[in-house]
Coordinates of C-alpha atoms in Angstrom, one line a residue:
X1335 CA 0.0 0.0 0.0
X1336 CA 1.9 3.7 -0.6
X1337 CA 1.6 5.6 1.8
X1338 CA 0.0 9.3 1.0
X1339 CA -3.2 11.3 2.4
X1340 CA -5.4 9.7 4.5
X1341 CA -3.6 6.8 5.3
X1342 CA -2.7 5.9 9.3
X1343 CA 1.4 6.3 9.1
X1344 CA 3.0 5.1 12.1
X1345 CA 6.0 7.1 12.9
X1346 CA 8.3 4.3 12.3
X1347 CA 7.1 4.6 8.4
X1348 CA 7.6 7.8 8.0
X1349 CA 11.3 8.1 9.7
X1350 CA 12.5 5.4 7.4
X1351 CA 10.8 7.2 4.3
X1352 CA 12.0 10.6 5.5
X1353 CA 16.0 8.2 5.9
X1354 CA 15.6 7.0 2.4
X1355 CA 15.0 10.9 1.0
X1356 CA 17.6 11.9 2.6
X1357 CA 20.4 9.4 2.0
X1358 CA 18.8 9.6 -1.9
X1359 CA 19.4 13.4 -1.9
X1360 CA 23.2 12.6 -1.0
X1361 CA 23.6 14.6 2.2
X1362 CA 27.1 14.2 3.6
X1363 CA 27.9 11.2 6.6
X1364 CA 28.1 13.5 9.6
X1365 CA 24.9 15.0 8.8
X1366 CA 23.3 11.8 8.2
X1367 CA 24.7 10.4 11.5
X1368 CA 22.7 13.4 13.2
X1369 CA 19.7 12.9 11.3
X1370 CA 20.0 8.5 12.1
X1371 CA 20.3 9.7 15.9
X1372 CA 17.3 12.0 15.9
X1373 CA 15.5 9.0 13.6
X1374 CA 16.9 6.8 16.4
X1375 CA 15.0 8.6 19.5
X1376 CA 12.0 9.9 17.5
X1377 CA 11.5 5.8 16.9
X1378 CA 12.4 4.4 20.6
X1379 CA 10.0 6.8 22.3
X1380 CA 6.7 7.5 19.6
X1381 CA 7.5 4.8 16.8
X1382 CA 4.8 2.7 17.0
X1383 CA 2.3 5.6 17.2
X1384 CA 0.2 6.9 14.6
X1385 CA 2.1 9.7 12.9
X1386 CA -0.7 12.0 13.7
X1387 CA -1.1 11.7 17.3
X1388 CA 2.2 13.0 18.4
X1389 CA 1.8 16.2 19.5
X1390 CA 3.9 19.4 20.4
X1391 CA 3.6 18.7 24.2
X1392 CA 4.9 14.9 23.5
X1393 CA 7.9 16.8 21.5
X1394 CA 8.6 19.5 24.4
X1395 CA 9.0 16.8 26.6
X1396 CA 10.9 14.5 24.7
X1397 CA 13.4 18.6 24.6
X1398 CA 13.3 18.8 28.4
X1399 CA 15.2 15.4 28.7
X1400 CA 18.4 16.6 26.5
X1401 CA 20.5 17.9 28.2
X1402 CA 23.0 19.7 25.4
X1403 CA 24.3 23.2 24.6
X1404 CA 21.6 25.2 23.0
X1405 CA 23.7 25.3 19.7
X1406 CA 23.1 21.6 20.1
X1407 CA 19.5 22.0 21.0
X1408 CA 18.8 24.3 18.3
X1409 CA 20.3 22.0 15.5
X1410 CA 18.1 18.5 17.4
X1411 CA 15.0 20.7 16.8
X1412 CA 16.0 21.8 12.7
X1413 CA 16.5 18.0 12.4
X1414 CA 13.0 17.3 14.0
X1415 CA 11.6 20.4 11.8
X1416 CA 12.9 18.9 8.9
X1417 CA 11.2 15.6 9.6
X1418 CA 7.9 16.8 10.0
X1419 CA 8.1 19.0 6.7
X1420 CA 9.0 16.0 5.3
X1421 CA 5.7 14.8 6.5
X1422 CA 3.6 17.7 5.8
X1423 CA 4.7 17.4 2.1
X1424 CA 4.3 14.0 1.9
X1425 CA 0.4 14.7 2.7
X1426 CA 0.7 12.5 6.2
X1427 CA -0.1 15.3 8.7
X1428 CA -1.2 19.1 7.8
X1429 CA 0.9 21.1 9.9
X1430 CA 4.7 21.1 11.2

C-alpha cells in the first residue's frame, strides 16, 4: 500500500521514508549520523504511534530530557523540523 493522504502512518514509516530521501538526496555522513540519531529517539519513544497523534507537548518533553548546549538543541530541533516537513509534504499530517 503507498503511503500518502489519509492513510494511518505510524511514525516508524515515515522516519524510514524521510531516511531513504535523505540518504537519496546525497547529504554528507556527519549529517546523516545526526539525522540517524534523531531517527533513532523519535523511533524508541513514539514509533509505534500513529504519525498524527504525536503532538507538540509529547515533543517539548521529549526537549526537556536533552541535556545539550543550545547550539546543540537548536540544530536537534532543525533536524526534528525537517522531519515533519518532510511529512507535511508527503500529505501524512497538515501542519509542522
Amino acid at each position: 500500500m503507498e503511503l500518502g493522504e489519509g492513510t494511518s502512518v505510524l511514525v516508524d514509516e515515515a522516519l524510514d521514508r524521510w531516511m531513504a530521501d535523505c540518504e537519496a538526496r546525497g547529504l554528507k555522513d556527519e549529517t546523516l549520523k545526526k539525522y540517524k540519531a534523531r531517527k533513532k529517539e523519535l523511533g524508541d519513544r513514539f514509533g509505534s504511534y500513529a504519525l498524527g497523534s504525536v503532538g507538540l507537548d509529547d515533543l517539548r518533553k521529549m526537549r526537556e530530557s536533552w541535556d545539550v548546549q543550545s547550539s546543540s538543541m537548536g540544530k536537534r530541533i532543525e533536524i526534528l523540523r525537517n522531519f515533519f516537513g518532510f511529512c507535511v509534504e508527503s500529505e501524512w499530517i497538515q501542519k509542522n
